[in-house]
Each structure stands twice: as structure tokens, then as C-alpha cells.
PDB file of C-alpha atoms in Angstrom:
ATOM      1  CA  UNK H   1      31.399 -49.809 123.593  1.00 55.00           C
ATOM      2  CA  UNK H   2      30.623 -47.952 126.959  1.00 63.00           C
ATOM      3  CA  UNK H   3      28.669 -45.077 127.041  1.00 64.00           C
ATOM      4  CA  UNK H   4      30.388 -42.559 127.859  1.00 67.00           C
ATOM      5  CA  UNK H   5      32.543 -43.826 124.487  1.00 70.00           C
ATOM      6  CA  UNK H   6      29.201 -44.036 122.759  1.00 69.00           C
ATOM      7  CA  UNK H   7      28.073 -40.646 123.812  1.00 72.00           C
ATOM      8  CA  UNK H   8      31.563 -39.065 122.511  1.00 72.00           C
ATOM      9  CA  UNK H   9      31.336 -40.942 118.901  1.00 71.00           C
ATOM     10  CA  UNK H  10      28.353 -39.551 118.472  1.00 71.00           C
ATOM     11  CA  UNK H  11      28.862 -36.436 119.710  1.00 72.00           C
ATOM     12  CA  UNK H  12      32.270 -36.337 117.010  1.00 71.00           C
ATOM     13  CA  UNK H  13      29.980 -37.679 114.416  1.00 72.00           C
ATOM     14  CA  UNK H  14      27.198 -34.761 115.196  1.00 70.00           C
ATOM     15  CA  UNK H  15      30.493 -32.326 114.861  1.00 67.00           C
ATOM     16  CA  UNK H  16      31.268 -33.666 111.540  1.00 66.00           C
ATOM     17  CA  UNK H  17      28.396 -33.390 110.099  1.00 66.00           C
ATOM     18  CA  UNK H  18      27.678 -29.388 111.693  1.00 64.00           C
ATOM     19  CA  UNK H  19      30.995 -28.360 110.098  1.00 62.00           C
ATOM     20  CA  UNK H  20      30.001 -29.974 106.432  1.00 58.00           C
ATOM     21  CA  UNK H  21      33.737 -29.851 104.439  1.00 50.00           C
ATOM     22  CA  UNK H  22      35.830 -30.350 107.655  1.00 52.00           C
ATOM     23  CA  UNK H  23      37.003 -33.431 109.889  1.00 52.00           C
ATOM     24  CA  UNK H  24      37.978 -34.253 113.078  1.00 53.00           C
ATOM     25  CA  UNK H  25      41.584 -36.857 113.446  1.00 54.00           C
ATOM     26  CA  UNK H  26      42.059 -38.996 116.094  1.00 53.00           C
ATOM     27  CA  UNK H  27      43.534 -35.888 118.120  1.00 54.00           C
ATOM     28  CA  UNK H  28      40.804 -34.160 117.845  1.00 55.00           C
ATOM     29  CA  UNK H  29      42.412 -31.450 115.522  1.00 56.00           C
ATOM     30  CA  UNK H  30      40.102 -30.331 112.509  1.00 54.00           C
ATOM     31  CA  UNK H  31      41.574 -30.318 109.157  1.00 53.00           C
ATOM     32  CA  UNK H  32      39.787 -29.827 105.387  1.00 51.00           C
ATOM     33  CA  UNK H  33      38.926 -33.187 103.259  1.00 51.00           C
ATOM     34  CA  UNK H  34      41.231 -32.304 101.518  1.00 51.00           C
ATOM     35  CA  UNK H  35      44.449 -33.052 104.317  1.00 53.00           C
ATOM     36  CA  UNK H  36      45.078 -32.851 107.690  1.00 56.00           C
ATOM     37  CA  UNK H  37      46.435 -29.597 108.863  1.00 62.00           C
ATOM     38  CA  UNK H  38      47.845 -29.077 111.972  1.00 72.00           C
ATOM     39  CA  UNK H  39      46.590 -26.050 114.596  1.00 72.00           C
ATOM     40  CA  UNK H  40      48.004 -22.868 113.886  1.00 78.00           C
ATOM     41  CA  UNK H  41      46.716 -21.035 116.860  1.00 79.00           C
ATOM     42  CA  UNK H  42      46.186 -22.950 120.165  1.00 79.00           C
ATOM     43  CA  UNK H  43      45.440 -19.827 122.616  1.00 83.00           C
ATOM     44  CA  UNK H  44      41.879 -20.563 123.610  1.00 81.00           C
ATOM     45  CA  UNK H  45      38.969 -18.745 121.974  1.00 80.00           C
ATOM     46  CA  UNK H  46      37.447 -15.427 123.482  1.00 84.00           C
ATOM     47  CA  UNK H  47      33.845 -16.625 123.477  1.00 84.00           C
ATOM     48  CA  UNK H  48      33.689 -20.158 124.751  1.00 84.00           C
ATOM     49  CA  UNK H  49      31.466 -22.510 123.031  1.00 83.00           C
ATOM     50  CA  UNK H  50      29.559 -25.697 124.937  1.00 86.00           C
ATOM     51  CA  UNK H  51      28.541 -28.570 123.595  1.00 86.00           C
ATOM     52  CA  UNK H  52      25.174 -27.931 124.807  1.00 88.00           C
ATOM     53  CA  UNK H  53      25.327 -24.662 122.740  1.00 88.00           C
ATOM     54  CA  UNK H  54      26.349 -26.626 119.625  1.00 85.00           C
ATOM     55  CA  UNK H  55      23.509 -28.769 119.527  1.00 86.00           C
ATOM     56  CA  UNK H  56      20.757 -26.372 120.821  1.00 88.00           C
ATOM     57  CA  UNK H  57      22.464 -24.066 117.412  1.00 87.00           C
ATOM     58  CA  UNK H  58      21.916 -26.928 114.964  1.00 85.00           C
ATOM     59  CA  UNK H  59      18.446 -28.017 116.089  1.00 84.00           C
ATOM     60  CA  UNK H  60      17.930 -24.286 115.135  1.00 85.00           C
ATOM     61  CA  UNK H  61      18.951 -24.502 111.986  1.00 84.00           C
ATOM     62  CA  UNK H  62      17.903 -28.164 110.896  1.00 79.00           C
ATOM     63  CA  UNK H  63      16.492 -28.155 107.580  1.00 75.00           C
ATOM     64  CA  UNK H  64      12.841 -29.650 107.518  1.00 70.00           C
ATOM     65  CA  UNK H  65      13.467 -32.602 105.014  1.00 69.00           C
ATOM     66  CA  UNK H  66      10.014 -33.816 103.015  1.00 66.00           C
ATOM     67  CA  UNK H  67      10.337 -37.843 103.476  1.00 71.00           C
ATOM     68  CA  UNK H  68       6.404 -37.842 102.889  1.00 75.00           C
ATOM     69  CA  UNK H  69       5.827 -39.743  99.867  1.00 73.00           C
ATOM     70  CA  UNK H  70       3.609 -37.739  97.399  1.00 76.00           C
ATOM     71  CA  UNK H  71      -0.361 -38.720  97.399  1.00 81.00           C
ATOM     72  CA  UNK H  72      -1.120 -41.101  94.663  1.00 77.00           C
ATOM     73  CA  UNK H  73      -4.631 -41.150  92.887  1.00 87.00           C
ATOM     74  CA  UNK H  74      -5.573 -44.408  92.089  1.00 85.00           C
ATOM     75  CA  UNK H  75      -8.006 -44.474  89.094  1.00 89.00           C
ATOM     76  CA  UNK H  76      -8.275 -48.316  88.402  1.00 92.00           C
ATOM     77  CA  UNK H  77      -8.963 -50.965  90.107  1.00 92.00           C
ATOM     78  CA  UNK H  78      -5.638 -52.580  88.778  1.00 93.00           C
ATOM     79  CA  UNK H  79      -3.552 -49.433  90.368  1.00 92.00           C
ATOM     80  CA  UNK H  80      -5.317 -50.461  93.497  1.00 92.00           C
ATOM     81  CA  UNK H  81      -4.564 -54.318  93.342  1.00 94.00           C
ATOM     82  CA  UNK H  82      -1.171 -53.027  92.557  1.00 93.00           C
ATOM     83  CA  UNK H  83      -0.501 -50.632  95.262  1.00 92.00           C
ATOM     84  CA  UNK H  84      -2.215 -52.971  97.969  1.00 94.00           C
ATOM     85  CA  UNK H  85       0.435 -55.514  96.766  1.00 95.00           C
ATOM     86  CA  UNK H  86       3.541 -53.475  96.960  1.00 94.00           C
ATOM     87  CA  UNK H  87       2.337 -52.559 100.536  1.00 94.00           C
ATOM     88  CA  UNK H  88       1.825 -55.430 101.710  1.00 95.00           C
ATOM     89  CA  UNK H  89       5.466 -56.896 100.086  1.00 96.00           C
ATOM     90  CA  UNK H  90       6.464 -54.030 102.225  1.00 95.00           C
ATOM     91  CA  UNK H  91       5.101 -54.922 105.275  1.00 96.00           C
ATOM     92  CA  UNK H  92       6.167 -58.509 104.883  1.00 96.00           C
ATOM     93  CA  UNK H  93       9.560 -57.445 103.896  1.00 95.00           C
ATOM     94  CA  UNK H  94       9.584 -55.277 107.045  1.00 95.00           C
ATOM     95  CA  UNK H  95       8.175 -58.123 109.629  1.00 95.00           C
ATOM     96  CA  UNK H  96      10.610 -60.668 107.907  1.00 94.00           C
ATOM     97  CA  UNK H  97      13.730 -58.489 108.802  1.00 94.00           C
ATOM     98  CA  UNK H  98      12.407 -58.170 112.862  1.00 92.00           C
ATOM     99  CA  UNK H  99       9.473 -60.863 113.311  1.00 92.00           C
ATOM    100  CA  UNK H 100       9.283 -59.612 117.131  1.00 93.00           C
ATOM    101  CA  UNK H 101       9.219 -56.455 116.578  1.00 93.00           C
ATOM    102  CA  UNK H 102       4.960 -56.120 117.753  1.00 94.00           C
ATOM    103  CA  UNK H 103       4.259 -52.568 116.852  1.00 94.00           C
ATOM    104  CA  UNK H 104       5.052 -53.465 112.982  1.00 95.00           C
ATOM    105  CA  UNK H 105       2.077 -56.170 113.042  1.00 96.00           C
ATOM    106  CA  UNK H 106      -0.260 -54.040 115.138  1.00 96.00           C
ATOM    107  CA  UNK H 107       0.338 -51.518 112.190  1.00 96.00           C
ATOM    108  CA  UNK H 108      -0.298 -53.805 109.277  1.00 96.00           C
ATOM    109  CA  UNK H 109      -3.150 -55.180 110.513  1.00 96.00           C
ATOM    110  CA  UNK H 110      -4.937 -51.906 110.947  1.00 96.00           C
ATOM    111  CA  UNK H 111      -3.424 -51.220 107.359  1.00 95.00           C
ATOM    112  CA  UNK H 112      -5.174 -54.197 106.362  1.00 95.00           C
ATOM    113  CA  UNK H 113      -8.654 -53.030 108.176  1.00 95.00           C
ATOM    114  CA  UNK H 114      -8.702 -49.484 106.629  1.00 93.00           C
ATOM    115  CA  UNK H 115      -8.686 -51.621 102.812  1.00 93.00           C
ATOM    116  CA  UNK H 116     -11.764 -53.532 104.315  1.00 92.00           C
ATOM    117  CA  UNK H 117      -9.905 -56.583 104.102  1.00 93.00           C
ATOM    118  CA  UNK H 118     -10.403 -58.333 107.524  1.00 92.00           C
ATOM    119  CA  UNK H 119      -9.969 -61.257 106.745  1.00 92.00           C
ATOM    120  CA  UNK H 120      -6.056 -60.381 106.229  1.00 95.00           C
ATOM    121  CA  UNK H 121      -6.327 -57.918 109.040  1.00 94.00           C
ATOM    122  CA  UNK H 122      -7.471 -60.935 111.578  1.00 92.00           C
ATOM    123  CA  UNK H 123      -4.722 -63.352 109.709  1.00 94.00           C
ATOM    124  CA  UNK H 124      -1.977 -60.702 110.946  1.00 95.00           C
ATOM    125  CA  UNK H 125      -3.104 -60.327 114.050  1.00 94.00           C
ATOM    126  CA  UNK H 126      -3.184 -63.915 114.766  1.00 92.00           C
ATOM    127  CA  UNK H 127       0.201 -64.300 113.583  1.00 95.00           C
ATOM    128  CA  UNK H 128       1.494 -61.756 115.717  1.00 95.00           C
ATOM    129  CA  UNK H 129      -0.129 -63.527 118.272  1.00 93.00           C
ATOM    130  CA  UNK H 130       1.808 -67.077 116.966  1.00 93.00           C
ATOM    131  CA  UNK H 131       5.224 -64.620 117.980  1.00 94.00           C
ATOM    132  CA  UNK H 132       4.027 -63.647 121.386  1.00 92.00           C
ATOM    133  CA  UNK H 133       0.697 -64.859 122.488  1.00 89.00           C
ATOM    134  CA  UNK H 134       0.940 -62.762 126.079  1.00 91.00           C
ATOM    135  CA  UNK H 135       1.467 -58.921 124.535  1.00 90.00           C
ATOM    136  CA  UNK H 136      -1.775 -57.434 125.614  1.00 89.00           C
ATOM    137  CA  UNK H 137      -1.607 -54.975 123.218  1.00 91.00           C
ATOM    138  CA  UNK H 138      -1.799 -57.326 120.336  1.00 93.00           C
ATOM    139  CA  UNK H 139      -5.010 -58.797 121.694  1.00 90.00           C
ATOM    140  CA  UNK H 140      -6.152 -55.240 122.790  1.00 91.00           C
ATOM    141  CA  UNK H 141      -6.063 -54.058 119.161  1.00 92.00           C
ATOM    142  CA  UNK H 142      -7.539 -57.358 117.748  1.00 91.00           C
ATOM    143  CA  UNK H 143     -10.419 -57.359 120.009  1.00 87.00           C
ATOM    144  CA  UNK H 144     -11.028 -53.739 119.033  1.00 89.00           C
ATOM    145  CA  UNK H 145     -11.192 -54.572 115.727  1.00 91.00           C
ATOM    146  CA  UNK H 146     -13.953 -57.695 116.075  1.00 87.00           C
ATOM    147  CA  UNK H 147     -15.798 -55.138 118.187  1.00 86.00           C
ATOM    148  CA  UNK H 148     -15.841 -52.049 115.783  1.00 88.00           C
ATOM    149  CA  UNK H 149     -17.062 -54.405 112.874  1.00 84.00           C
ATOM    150  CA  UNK H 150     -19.114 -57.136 115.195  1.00 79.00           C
ATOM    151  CA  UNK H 151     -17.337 -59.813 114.582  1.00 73.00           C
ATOM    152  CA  UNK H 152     -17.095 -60.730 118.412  1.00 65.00           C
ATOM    153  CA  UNK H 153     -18.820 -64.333 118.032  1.00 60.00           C
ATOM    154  CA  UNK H 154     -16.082 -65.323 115.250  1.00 54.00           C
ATOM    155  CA  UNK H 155     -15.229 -69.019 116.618  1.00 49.00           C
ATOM    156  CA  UNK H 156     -11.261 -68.147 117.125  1.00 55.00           C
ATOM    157  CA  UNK H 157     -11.817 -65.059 118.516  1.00 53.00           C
ATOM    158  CA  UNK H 158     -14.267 -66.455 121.486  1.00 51.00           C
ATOM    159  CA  UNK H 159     -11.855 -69.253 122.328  1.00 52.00           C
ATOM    160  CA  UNK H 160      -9.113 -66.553 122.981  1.00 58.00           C
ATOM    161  CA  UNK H 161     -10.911 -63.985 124.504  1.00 53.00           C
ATOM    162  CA  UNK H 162     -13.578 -65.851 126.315  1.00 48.00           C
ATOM    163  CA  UNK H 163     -14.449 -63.057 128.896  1.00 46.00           C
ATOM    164  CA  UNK H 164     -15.880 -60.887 125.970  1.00 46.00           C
ATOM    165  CA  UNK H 165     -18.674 -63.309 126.016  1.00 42.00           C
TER     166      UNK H 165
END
């Protein structure tokens, strides 16, 4: 698809979704859900509407939508053990379905450091290295990490980042 195509599909798709019951056919004539009905009056409108106009209207109007998931309070160490597990299943899950996608591991191993567990934390970050060993920001954030808890003469760590020394 070119994208000037790609630009128009989702422009008709933006449409679609402004005007809620209605559709757009293949001509571009609107019509309910219910059928297609055909354009009754085709003298052009008084007040001309851009596209432009369209979008800056239902920015406006876009409906702040709570995807926040609600603060849990974890009284037990088994609702712990059990939320740190379905994280990190969703992490996994996550890095499974795009392995190169760097940002995702850089995230989970900081996850990993804010339960205390570095261990884990430095285990992610040196598989993230095993994808792509020359991202600068993976080693960035791991050295960060050895040097916020002093970790920086951990054996691994000194072979790959021998300048720290």
C-alpha cells in the first residue's frame, strides 16, 4: 500500500468512526448500518468543511479513556509472589512476541531492579545484550544499574565494560 493510499484508509477509517452509526461505500457516499442510501442532495454545502477541521474537531472532543489499571494493595507476601509472577509472565509474554524490540528489556529490567531483585534485573539485561550486543543504550542502562547499587567489580560486568575500571 502507498501512502498516499495509506493516508486515505485511514483518513476513511477516522471518518467512520467520527460519524458513529454511519458508513462510507466504496463511492464515498454515506449511508446508515442499516443500508446504503444513495445522495439525495448533491449541491455542495454552504459552509465548507476540511479535513484538517475534522480532525482538529474530534481531538476536541476525544473522550479521556481510564486504561490505568486500579492500584492494588498487596497484604501478603503470597499476593506479592503472585503479582511479581504474573508480571513477569507478562513481560516474557511481551519479549517472546518481538525479542528485538530493546526498549521492552530495558523496561523489565528496571522492573526487576525496583523489586530489589538484581540478580533477575542483570539476567535481563544480559539477555538483551545476547539480541544485540552493540545498542548502547542497553549497556548504558546496565552500567547504571551496577553503579547505583556498586556492583561495578561484578566479574561479567568488568569484562564488558572494561573502561569503567
Amino acid at each position: 500500500i502507498s501512502r498516499g493510499r495509506l493516508g486515505a484508509l485511514f483518513f476513511l477509517l477516522l471518518l467512520k468512526r467520527l460519524l458513529g452509526g454511519w458508513i462510507i461505500n466504496k463511492r464515498g457516499n454515506m449511508g446508515s448500518r442499516g443500508g446504503l442510501s444513495s445522495v439525495k442532495n448533491k449541491a455542495p454545502a454552504p459552509i465548507q468543511i476540511t479535513a484538517e477541521q475534522l480532525l482538529r474537531e474530534a481531538w476536541e472532543r476525544k473522550e479521556v479513556e481510564s486504561t490505568k489499571a486500579p492500584k492494588q494493595k498487596i497484604t501478603d507476601k503470597n499476593e506479592l509472589r503472585e503479582y511479581r509472577q504474573g508480571k513477569r509472565k507478562d513481560f516474557e509474554d511481551r519479549i517472546r512476541m518481538n525479542r528485538t524490540h530493546l526498549p521492552l528489556w530495558v523496561k523489565y529490567a528496571k522492573w526487576e531492579e525496583t523489586q530489589q531483585e538484581y540478580d533477575r534485573s542483570r539476567s535481563v539485561y544480559e539477555r538483551a545484550l545476547d539480541v544485540d550486543y552493540r545498542s548502547h543504550t542497553v549497556w548504558l542502562n546496565y552500567a547504571e544499574m551496577e553503579m547505583r547499587h556498586k556492583y561495578v567489580s561484578y566479574p561479567k560486568f568488568r569484562l564488558g565494560l572494561g573502561f569503567l575500571s
